[in-house]
XYZ file of C-alpha atoms in Angstrom:
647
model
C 0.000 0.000 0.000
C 1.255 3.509 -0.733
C 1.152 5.811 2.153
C 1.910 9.682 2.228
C 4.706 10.898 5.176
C 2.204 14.116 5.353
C -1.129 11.957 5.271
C 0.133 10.502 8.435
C 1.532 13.602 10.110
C -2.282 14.534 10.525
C -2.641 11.601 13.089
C 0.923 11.445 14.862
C 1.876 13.765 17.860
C 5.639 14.145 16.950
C 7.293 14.509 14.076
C 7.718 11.411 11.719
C 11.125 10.686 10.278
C 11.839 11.201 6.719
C 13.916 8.763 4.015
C 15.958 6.055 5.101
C 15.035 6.823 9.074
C 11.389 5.695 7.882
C 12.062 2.721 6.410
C 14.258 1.455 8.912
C 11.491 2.271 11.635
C 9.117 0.255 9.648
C 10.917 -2.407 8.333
C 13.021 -3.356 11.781
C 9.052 -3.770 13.637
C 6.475 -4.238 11.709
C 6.191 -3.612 7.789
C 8.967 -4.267 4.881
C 8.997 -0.441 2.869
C 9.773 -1.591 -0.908
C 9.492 1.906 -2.332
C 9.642 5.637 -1.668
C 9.451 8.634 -3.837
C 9.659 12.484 -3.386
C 6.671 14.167 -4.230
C 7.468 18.291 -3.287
C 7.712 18.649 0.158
C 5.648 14.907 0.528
C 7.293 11.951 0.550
C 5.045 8.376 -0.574
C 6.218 5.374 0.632
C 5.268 1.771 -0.836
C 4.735 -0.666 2.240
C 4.091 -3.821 2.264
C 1.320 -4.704 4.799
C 1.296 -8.174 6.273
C -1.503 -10.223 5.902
C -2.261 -10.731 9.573
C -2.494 -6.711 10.011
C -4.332 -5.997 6.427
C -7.539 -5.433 8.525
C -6.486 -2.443 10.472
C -3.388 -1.363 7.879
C -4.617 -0.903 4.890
C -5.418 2.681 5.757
C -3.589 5.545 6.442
C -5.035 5.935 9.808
C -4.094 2.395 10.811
C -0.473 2.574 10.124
C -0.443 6.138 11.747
C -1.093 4.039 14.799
C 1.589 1.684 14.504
C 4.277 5.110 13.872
C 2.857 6.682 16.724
C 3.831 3.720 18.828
C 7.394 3.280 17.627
C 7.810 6.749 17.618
C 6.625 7.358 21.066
C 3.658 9.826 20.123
C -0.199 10.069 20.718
C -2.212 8.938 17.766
C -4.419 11.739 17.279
C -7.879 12.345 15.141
C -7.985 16.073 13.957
C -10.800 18.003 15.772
C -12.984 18.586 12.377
C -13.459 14.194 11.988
C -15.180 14.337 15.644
C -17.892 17.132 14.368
C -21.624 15.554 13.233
C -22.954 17.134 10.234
C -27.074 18.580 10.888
C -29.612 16.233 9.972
C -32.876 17.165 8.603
C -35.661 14.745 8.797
C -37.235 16.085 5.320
C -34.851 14.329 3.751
C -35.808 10.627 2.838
C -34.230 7.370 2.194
C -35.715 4.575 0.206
C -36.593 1.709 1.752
C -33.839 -0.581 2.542
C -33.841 -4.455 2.439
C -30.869 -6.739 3.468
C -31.783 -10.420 2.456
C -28.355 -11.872 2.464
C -26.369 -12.494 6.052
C -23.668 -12.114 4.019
C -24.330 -8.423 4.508
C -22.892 -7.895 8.006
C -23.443 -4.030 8.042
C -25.411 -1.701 5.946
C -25.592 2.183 6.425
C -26.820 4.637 4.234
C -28.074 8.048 4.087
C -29.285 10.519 1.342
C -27.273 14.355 0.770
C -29.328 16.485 -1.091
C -28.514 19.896 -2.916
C -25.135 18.698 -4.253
C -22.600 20.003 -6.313
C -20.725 18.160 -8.004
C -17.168 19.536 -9.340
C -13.623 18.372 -10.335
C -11.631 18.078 -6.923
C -9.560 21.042 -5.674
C -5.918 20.613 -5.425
C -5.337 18.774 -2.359
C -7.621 16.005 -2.433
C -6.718 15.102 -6.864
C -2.544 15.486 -5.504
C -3.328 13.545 -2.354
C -4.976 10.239 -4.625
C -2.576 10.884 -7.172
C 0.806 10.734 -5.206
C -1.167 7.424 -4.094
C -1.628 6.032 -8.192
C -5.302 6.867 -8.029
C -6.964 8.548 -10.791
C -9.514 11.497 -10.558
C -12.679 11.312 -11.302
C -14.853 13.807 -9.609
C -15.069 15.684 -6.004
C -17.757 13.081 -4.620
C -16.055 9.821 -6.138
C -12.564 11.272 -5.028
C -13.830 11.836 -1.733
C -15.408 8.346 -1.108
C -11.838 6.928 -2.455
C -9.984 9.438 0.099
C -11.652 8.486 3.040
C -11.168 4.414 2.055
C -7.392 5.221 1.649
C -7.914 6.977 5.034
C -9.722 4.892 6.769
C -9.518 1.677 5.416
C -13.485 1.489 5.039
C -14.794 1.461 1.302
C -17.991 3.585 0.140
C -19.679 4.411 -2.743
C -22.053 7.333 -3.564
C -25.238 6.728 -6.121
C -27.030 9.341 -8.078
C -30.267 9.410 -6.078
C -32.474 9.954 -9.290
C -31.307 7.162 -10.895
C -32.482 4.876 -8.465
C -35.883 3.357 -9.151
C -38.048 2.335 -6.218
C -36.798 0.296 -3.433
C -32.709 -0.441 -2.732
C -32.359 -4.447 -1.375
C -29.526 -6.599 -0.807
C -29.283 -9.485 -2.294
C -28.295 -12.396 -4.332
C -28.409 -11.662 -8.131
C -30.483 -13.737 -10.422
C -28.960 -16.626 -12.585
C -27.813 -14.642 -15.217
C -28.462 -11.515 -14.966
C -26.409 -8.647 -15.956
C -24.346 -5.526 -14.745
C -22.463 -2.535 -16.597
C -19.943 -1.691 -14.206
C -18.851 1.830 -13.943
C -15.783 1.049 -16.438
C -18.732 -0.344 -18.758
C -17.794 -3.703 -18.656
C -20.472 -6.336 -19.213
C -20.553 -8.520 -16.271
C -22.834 -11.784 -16.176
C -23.563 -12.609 -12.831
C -24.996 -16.284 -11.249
C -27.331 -16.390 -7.979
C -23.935 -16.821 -5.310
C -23.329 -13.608 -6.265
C -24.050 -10.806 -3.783
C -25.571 -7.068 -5.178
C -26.699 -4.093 -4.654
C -30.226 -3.569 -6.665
C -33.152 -1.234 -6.668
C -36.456 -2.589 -8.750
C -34.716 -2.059 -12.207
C -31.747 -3.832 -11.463
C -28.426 -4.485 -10.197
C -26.930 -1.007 -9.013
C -23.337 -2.847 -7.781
C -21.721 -5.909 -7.018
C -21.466 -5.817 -3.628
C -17.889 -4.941 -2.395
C -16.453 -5.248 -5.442
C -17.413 -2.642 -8.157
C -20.567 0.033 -9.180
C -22.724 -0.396 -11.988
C -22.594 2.712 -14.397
C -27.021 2.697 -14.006
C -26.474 5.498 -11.013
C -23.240 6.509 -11.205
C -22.562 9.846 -9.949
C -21.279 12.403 -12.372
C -21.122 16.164 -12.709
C -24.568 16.549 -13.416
C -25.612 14.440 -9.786
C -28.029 17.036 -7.380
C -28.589 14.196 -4.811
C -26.787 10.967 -3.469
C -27.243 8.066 -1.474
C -24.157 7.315 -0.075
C -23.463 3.397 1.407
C -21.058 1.963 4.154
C -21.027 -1.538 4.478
C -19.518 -4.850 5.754
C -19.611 -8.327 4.022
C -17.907 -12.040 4.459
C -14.658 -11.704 3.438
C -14.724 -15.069 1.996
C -17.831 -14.489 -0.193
C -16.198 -11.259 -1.574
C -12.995 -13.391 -2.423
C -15.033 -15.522 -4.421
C -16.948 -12.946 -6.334
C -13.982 -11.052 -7.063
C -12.447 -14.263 -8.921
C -15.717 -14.991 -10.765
C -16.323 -11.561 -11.960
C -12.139 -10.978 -12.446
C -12.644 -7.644 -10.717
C -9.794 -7.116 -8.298
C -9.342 -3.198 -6.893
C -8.497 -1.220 -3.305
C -12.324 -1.816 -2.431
C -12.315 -5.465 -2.679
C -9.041 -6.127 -1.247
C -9.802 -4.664 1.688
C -13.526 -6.217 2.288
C -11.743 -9.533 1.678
C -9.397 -8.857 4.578
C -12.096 -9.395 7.266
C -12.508 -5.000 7.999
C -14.032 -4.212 11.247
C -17.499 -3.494 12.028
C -16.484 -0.610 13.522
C -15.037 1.233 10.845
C -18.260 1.703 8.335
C -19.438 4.122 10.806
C -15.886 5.948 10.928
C -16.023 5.686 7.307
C -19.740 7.483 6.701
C -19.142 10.034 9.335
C -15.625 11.116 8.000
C -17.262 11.139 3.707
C -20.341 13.465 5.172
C -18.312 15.954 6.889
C -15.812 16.260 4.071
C -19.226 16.261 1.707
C -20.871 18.815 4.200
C -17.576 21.120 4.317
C -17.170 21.280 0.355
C -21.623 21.745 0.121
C -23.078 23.788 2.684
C -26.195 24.120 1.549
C -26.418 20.430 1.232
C -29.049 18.580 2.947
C -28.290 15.040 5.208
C -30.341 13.079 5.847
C -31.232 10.113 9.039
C -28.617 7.025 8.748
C -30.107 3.740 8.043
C -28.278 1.057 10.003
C -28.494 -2.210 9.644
C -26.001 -4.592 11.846
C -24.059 -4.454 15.044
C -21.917 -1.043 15.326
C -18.824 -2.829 16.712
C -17.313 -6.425 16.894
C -17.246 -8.308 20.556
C -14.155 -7.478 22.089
C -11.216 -10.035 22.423
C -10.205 -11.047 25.894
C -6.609 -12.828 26.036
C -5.674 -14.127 29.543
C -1.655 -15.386 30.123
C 0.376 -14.213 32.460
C 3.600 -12.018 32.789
C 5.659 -14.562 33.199
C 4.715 -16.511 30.010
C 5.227 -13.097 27.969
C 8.904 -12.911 29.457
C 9.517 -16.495 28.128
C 8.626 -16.381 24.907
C 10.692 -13.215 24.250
C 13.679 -14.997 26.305
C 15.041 -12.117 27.931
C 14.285 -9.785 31.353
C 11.992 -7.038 30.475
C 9.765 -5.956 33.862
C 5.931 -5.980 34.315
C 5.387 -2.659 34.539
C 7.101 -2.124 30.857
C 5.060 -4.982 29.245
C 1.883 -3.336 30.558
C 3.066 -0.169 29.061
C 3.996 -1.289 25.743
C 0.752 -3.445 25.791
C -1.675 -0.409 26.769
C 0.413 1.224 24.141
C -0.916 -0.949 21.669
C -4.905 0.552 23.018
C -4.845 -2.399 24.905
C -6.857 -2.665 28.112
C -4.588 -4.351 30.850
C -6.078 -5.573 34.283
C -4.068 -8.196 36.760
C -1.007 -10.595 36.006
C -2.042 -10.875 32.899
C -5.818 -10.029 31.461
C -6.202 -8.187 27.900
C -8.643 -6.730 26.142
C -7.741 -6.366 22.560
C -9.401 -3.473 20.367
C -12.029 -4.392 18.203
C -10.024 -3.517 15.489
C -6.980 -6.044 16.318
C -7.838 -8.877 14.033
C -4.477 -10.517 14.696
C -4.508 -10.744 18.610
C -6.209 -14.210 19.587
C -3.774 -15.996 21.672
C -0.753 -15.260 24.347
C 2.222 -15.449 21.457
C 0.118 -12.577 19.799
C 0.728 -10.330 23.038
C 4.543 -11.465 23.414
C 5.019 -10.945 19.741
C 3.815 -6.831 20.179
C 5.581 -6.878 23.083
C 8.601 -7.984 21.561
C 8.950 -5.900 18.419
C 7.833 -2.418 20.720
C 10.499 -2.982 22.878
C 12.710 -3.933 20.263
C 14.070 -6.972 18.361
C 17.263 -5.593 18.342
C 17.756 -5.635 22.476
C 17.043 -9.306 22.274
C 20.476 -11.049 23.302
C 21.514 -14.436 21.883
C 20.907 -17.022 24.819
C 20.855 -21.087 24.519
C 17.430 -22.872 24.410
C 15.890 -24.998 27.435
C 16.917 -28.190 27.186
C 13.553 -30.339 27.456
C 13.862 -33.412 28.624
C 11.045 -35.666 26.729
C 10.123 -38.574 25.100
C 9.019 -38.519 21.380
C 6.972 -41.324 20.408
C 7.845 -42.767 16.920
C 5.671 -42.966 13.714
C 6.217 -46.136 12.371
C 4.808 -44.782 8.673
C 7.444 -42.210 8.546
C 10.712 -44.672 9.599
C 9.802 -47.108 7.441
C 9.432 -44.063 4.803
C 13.097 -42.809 5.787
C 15.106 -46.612 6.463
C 13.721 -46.767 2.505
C 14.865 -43.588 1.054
C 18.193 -45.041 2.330
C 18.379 -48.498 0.929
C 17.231 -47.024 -2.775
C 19.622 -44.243 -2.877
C 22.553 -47.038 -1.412
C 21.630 -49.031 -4.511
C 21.353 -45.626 -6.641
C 18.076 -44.846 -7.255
C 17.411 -40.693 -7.231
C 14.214 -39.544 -5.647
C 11.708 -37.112 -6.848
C 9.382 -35.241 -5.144
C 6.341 -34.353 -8.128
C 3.091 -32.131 -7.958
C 0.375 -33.476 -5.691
C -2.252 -31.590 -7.760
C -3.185 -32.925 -11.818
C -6.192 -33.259 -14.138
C -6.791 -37.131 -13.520
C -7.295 -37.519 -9.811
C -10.532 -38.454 -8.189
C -11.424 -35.241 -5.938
C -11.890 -32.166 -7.995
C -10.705 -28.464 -6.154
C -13.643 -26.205 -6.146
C -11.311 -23.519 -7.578
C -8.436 -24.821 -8.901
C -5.462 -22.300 -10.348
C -5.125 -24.232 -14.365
C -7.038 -27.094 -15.630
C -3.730 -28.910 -15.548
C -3.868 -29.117 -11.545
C -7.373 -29.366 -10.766
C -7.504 -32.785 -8.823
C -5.750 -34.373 -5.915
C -3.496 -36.840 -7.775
C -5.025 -40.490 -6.921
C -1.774 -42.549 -8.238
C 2.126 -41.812 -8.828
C 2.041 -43.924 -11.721
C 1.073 -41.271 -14.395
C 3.507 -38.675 -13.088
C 6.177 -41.095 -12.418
C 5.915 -42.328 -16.163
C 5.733 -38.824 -17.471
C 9.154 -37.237 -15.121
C 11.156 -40.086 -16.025
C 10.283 -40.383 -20.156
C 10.738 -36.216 -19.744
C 14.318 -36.459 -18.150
C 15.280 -39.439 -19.835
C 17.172 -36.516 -22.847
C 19.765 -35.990 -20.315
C 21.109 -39.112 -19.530
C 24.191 -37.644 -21.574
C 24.666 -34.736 -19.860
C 24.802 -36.821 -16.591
C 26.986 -39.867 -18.035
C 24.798 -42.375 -16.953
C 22.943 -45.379 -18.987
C 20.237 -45.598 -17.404
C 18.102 -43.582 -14.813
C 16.379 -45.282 -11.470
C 14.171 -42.865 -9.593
C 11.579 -43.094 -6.862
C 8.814 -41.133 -4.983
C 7.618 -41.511 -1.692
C 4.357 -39.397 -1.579
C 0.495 -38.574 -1.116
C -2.375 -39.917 -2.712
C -5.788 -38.952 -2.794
C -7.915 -42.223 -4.329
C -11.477 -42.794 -3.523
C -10.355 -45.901 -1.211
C -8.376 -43.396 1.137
C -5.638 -41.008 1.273
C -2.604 -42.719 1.929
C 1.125 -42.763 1.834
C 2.519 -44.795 -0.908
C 5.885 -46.119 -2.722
C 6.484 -45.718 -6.419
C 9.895 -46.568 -8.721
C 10.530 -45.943 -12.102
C 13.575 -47.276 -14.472
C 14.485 -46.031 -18.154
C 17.566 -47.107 -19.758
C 19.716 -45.610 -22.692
C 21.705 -48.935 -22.893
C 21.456 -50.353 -19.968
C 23.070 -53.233 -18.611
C 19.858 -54.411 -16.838
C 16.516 -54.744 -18.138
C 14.586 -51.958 -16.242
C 11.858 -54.769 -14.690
C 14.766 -56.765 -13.070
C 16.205 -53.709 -11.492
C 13.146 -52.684 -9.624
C 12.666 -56.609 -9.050
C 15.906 -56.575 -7.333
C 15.446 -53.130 -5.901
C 12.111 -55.019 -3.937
C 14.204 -57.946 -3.180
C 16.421 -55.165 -1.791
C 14.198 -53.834 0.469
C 12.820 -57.484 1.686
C 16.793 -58.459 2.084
C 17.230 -55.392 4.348
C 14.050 -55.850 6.651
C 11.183 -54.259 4.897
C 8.460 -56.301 4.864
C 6.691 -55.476 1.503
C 3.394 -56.410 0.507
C 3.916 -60.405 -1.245
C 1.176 -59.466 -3.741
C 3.387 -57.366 -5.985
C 4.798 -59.419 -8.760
C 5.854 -58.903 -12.240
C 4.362 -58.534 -15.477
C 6.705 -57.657 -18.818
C 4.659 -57.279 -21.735
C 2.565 -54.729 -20.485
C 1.895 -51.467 -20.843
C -0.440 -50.110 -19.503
C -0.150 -50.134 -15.458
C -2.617 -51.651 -13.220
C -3.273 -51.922 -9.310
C -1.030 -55.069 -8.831
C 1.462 -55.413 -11.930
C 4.947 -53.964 -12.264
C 4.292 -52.326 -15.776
C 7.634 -53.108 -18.233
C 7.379 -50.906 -21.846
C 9.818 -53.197 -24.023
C 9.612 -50.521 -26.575
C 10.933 -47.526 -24.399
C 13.351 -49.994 -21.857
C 10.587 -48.292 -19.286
C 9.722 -50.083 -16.162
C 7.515 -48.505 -13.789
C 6.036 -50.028 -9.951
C 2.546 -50.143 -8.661
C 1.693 -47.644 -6.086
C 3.004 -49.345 -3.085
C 1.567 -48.870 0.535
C 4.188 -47.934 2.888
C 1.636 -48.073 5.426
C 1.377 -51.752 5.045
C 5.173 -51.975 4.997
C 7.606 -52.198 8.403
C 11.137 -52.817 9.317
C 11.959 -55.697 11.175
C 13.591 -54.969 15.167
C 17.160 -56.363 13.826
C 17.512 -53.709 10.862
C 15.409 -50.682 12.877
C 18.118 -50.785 15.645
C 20.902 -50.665 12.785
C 18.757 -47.975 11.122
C 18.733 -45.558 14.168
C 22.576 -45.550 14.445
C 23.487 -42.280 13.484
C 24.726 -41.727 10.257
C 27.008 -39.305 8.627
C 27.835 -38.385 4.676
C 29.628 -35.576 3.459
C 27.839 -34.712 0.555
C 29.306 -32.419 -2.454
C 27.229 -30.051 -4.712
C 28.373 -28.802 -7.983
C 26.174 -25.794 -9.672
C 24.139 -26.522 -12.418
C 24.295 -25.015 -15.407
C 20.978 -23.096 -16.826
C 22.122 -23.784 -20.635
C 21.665 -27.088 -22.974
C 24.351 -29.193 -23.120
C 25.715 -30.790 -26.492
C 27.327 -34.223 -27.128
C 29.235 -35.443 -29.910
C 30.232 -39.155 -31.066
C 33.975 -39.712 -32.157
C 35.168 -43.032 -33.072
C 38.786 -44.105 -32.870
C 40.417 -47.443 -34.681
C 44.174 -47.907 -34.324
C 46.692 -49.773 -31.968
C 46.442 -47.717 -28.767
C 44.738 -48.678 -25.703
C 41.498 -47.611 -24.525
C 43.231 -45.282 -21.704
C 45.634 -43.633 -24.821
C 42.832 -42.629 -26.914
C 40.943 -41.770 -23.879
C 43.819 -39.589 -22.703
C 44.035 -38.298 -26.177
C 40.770 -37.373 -27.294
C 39.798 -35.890 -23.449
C 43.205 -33.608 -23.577
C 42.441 -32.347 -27.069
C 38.629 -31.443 -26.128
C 39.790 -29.389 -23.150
C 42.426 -27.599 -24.264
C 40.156 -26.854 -27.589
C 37.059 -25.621 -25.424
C 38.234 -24.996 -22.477
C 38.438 -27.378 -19.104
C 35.204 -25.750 -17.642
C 33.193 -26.593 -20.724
C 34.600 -30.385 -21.020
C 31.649 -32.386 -18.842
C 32.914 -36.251 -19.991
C 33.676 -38.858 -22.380
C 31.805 -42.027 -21.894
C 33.123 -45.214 -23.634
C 29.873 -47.007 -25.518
C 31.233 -49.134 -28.358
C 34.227 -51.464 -28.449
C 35.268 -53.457 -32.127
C 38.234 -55.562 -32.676
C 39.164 -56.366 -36.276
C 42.634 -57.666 -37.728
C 44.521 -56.474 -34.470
C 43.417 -53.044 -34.232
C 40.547 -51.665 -32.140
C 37.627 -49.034 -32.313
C 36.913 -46.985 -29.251
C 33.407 -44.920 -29.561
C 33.278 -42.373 -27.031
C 30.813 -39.899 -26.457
C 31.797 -36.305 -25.350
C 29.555 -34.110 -23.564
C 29.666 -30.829 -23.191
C 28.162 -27.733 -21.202
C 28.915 -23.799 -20.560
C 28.332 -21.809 -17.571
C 27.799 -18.750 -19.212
C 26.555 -19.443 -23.118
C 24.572 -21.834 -25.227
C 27.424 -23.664 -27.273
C 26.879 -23.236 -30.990
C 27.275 -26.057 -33.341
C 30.642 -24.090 -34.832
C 32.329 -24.166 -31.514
C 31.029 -27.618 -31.201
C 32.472 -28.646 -34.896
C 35.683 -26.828 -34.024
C 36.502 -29.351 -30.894
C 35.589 -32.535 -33.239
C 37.732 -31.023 -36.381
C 40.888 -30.428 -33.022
C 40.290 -34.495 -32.124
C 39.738 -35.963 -35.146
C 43.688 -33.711 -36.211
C 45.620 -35.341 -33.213
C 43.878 -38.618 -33.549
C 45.587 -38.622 -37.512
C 48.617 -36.819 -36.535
C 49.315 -40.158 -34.063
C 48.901 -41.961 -37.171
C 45.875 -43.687 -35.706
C 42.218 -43.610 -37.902
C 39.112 -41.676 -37.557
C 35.808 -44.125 -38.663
């Protein structure tokens, strides 16, 4: 949210700092800045408001509090916002319906004898510096006091409402212009805003152009409301309308503030039209939310910071925070305070008042318990082991896909819109997809697992998969995850005896290992590792303590390249290996050089071929087939220079 250093000044005590002094403030206890700008003598400050605090922060008023704090000032409302307009009974509402409890809160009253104008200076520059665009005094001023106060309103041309105004669910189908004359079709879980002709705005989330105000408006009925969050979420993603007004509705605002918000747009409405007429408030709805009461002690506050701070400065900081305080330790949170439910929420104000900064380093407690051990999850670990011993590589793929049994109710892409119910699929899809870079890595053939989720009809469970793809593999992939099993059995996992083996299929069932003679592709049947266990001989060798040193080399973001060279002539294997790997590095350079891999051996009339592929890789640059060309035309010179023959 963008906030102006002078919009703030209005409700702080003290002066606030400018710059770099601001940003530190904010970003060392309670808000990271990402942005500031000078704007005259104003400075506008992009902060990024948590989502715990969006409630209370998405205002100008609400992070004037939280500066007034760390500052050490009074938060302070300017004498004009505590004024009442005069009301004149002449002046009529229509009748009001709310038939939706998704309306929380509804007030409304009617202003007559408007003017409507374009905005002086200082209420167009003050949306501006924020990014908001001016569109006339009374729309300007219902957007000023949201970016004030956090509450959003809206103001409709009294004339141009027909009849009755209701709240309610729109009709399957029917339709709204919004004020940006988009067509929107609405469905009936969609909340509105409609007088007897029609919709007049979705509700919390944009106006219909049918009463818009413009410049030619006498009278308006202006609107402060409250609705579920969760209902506005939902409309804003079915309508794909997403602004200030709905972001702040879905964050859950307090009751409190539609009445801050309607007082604060009539007096600034009243100031700029004197001769206006206002007229009784409709109000529908509680005017404030129950009060939170959190009850800890001292003590536990002290504990979870970890260092000494005394009583009588927690109860400070907390009353502070416009927290009520009584005993050892009793708090009433404001009604605005969304994010204060349990004791950590008091330590954690606590805490960042007084200052993460004075927080010393200090060992933890040592607690002295007893952990009781999930079966489901050893067995899980002792088997990551025993593959990777045996070189199998584990994956960790998407739980979400377009095949699974339970469907999200508002999935992100088509692609992931059900709970996967198998690891089969994806397990057949990763492996065929990495398979291209057996190359690059210098292996023949590639022997991955998963241990994951799945979501079937049957139950959600933890299960086993492997997969095995060769190149030219020394092993037919079935027999390697045959002996991976017999692996597992050898080394105390007992594994379900109903999995056997089934090569000419392809297609993979609940019981079969699935072998793909065309693509050397072997994948396993979901296996439950709920159903498997280590025997007490191997779990006690298991729990020994264990300790690798494990190297990590960076990988490369560009495609690697390969090229075959074939060598006949009396040398040894190691010669022409030496050879052809000292001519390829000193040609491309060493950093570039990834391997040569020996794949074909002939023997004719004393002499010997020796096929080796090279493999190559840059940190820095795709390699281009010239460069590439280059290092073969280098070998393929030495390799005739030693008298020895290129095939």
């Amino acid at each position: 949210m963008k906030v102006s250093r002078n919009w703030l000044q209005n409700y702080v005590s003290k002066p606030i700092p400018k710059g770099e002094a601001f940003f530190d403030l904010l970003s060392l206890n309670i808000f990271e800045v990402e942005g500031h700008e000078v704007i005259g003598d104003n400075e506008v400050f992009d902060v990024k408001v948590l989502a715990d605090r969006n409630a209370y922060c998405l205002s100008h008023r609400g992070i004037a509090r939280e500066v007034a704090i760390l500052i050490g000032a009074d938060y302070k409302v300017p004498e004009f916002l505590n004024t009442p307009v005069a009301v004149s009974n002449n002046v009529t509402l229509p009748e009001i319906k709310i038939e939706s409890d998704i309306c929380r809160k509804y007030l409304s009253r009617k202003i007559n004898g408007i003017t409507v104008t374009a905005s002086p200076d200082w209420l167009k520059g003050g949306l501006e510096a924020l990014g908001q665009r001016s569109i006339n005094s009374i729309v300007d001023m219902t957007n000023y006091v949201m970016m004030d106060s956090g509450q959003p309103l809206h103001a409709f041309d009294a004339d141009l409402v027909r009849g009755n105004i209701v709240v309610r669910m729109a009709k399957e189908g029917e339709m709204v212009t919004t004020l940006d004359n988009k067509e929107i079709k609405l469905d009936s879980k969609t909340l509105v805003i409609a007088d007897d002709e029609g919709v007049l705005a979705i509700a919390g989330v944009k106006g219909g152009n049918h009463a818009g105000v413009t410049m030619a408006t006498k009278n308006i009925i202006l609107e402060s409301a409250n609705f579920m969050p969760a209902e506005i979420r939902k409309t804003t993603v079915k309508v794909n309308i997403r602004n200030e007004s709905s972001k702040r509705f879905e964050n859950d605002l307090p009751l409190e503030f539609a009445n801050v918000g309607l007082n604060d747009l009539s007096l600034l409405i009243a100031e700029a039209n004197p001769k206006a007429e206002f007229g009784p408030i409709f109000n529908y709805g509680p005017d404030i939310d129950e009060a939170k009461i959190v009850e800890t002690t001292i003590d536990f506050i002290r504990e979870c910071i970890g260092i000494e701070i005394s009583n009588d400065e927690i109860i400070s900081i907390l009353k502070k925070c416009d927290m009520q305080v009584e005993g050892n330790l009793k708090v009433t949170a404001p009604t605005y305070r969304r994010d204060i439910n349990i004791p950590q929420d008091l330590a954690e104000e606590v805490g960042r008042i007084y200052g993460y900064e004075k927080i010393t380093d200090s060992k933890p407690v040592k607690i002295e318990t007893s952990l009781q051990n999930d079966n489901e999850f050893t067995t899980a670990e002792y088997i990551r082991d025993l593959l990777v011993e045996i070189g199998f590589d584990e994956i960790i793929g998407y739980a979400l896909r377009e095949d699974g049994d339970f469907v999200l109710e508002m999935p992100l892409s088509k692609d992931k819109s059900t709970l996967r119910k198998t690891l089969v699929n994806s397990m057949n899809e990763y492996i065929e997809s990495n398979s291209r870079y057996l190359d690059l890595l210098g292996i023949k053939q590639a022997k991955v697992f998963e241990i994951s989720r799945i979501f079937p009809h049957d139950g959600e469970r933890t299960v086993l998969s492997l997969g095995v793809i060769n190149q030219k593999g020394p092993e037919k992939p079935h027999i390697v995850i045959v002996n991976a099993l017999k692996y597992l059995t050898d080394n105390g996992i007992i594994v379900d005896a109903s999995v056997d083996v089934k090569i000419n299929e392809v297609t993979a069932t609940e019981s079969k290992i699935v072998f793909d003679r065309k693509m050397e592709l072997c994948l396993s049947p979901d296996l439950d590792i709920g159903k498997m266990s280590i025997d007490g001989d191997h779990k006690k060798i298991f729990e020994k303590e264990k300790k690798t040193l494990i190297k990590f080399k960076k990988i490369s973001a560009f495609p690697f390249a390969t090229r075959d060279v074939a060598i006949l002539g009396p040398g040894t294997e190691k010669e022409v290996y030496d050879l052809i790997v000292d001519i390829a590095k000193k040609t491309i350079g060493e950093e570039n050089f990834v391997r040569a891999t020996l794949f074909d051996v002939f023997t004719k009339e004393g002499k010997t071929s020796y096929a080796f592929r090279l493999v190559f890789q840059s940190q820095s640059e795709t390699l281009k087939d010239e460069v590439m060309d280059g290092v073969l035309k280098s070998v393929n010179e030495a390799v005739v220079n030693k008298g020895w023959v290129v095939r």
